[in-house]
Short mmCIF file of C-alpha atoms in Angstrom, two decimals:
data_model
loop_
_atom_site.label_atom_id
_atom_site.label_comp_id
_atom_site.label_asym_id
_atom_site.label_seq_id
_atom_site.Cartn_x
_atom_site.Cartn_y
_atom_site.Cartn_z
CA UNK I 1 -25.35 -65.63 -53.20
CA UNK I 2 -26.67 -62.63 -50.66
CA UNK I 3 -28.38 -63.34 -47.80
CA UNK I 4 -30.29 -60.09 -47.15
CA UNK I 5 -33.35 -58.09 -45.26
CA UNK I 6 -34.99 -56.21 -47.82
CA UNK I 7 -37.13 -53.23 -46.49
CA UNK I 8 -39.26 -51.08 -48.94
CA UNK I 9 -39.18 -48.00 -47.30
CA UNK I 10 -40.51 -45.49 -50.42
CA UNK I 11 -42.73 -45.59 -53.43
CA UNK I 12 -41.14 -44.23 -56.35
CA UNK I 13 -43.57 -43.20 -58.17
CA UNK I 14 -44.68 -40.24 -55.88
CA UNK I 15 -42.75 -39.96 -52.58
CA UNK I 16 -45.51 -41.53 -50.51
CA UNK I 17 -45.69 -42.88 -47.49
CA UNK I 18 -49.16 -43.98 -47.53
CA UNK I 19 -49.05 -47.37 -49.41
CA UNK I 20 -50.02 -50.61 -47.70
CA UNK I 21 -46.63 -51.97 -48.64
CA UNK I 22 -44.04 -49.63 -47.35
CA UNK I 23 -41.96 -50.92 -44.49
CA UNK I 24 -42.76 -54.39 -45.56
CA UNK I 25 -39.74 -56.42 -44.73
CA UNK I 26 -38.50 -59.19 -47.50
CA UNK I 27 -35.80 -61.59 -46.17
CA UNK I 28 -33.88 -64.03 -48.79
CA UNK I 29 -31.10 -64.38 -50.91
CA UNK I 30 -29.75 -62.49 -54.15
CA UNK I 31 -27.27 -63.97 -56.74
CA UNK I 32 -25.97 -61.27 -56.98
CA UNK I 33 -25.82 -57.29 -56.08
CA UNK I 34 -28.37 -55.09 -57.76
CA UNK I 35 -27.57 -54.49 -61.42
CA UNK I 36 -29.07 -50.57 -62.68
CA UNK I 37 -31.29 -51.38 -65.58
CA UNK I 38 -32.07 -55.14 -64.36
CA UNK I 39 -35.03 -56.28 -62.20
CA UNK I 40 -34.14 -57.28 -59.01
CA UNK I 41 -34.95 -60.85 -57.63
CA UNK I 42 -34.87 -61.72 -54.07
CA UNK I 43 -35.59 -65.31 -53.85
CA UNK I 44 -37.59 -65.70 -50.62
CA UNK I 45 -37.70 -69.54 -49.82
CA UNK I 46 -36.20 -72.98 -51.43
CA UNK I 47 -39.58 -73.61 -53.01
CA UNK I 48 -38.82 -70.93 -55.74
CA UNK I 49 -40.94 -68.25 -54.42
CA UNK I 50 -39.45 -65.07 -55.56
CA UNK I 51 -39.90 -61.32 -55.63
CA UNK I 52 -39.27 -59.72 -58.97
CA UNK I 53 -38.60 -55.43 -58.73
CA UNK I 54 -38.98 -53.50 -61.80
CA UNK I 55 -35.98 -51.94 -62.93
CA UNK I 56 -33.39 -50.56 -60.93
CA UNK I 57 -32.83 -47.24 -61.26
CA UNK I 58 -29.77 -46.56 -59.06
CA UNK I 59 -28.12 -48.28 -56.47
CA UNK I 60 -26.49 -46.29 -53.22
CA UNK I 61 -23.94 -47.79 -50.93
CA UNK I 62 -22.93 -46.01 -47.46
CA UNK I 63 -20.26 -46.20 -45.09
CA UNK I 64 -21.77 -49.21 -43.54
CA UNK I 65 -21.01 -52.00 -46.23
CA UNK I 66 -23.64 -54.25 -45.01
CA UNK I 67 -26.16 -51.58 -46.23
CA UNK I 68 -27.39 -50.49 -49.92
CA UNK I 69 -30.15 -48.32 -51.24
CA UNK I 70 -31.90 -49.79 -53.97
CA UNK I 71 -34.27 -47.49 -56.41
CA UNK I 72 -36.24 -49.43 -59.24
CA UNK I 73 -39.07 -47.47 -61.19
CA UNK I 74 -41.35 -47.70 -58.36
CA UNK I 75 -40.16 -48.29 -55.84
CA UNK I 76 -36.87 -48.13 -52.84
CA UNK I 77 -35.06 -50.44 -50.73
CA UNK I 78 -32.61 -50.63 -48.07
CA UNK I 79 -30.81 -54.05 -48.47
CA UNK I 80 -29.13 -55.30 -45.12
CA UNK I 81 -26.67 -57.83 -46.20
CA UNK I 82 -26.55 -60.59 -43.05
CA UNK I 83 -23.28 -62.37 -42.58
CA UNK I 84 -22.83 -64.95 -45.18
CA UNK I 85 -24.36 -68.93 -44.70
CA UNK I 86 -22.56 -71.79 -45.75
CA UNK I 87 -23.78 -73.02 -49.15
CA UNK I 88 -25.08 -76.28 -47.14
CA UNK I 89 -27.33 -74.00 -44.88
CA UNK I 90 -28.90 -72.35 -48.25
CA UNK I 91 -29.77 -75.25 -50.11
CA UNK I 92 -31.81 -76.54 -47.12
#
């Protein structure tokens, strides 16, 4: 399980800037890393509530490994990976 920041810094669709949700932040936890061709769910708190990205298009990585790019059909992320919690901590 991920802990991550999850910033949606681009609509897909048409390059714009000028959506209400663009540089909303996300924080929560993955199960995993970004799969191309899966949605991508970042489970935001222990009561099950959960943000569900249409497909992933393509995911980047850079020299920084606590950093991906994330592009689904409409949308982009940058994924900050924080330092990992002990299981103990997650469950609450």
């Amino acid at each position: 399980m991920l802990s991550v920041v999850a910033t949606k810094i681009r609509t897909a669709r048409d390059g714009s800037l000028n959506t209400s949700t663009v540089g909303r932040i996300y924080e929560g936890y993955l199960l995993s890393t970004p799969v191309v061709g899966r949605g991508m769910v970042l489970f935001r708190d222990p009561n099950g509530r959960r943000m569900v990205t249409t497909s992933v298009r393509r995911v980047l990585t850079t020299s920084d490994d606590a950093v991906l790019y994330v592009e689904t059909e409409n949308s982009v992320y940058r994924l900050r990976i924080r330092s990992s919690q002990p299981a103990a901590a997650i469950a609450g």
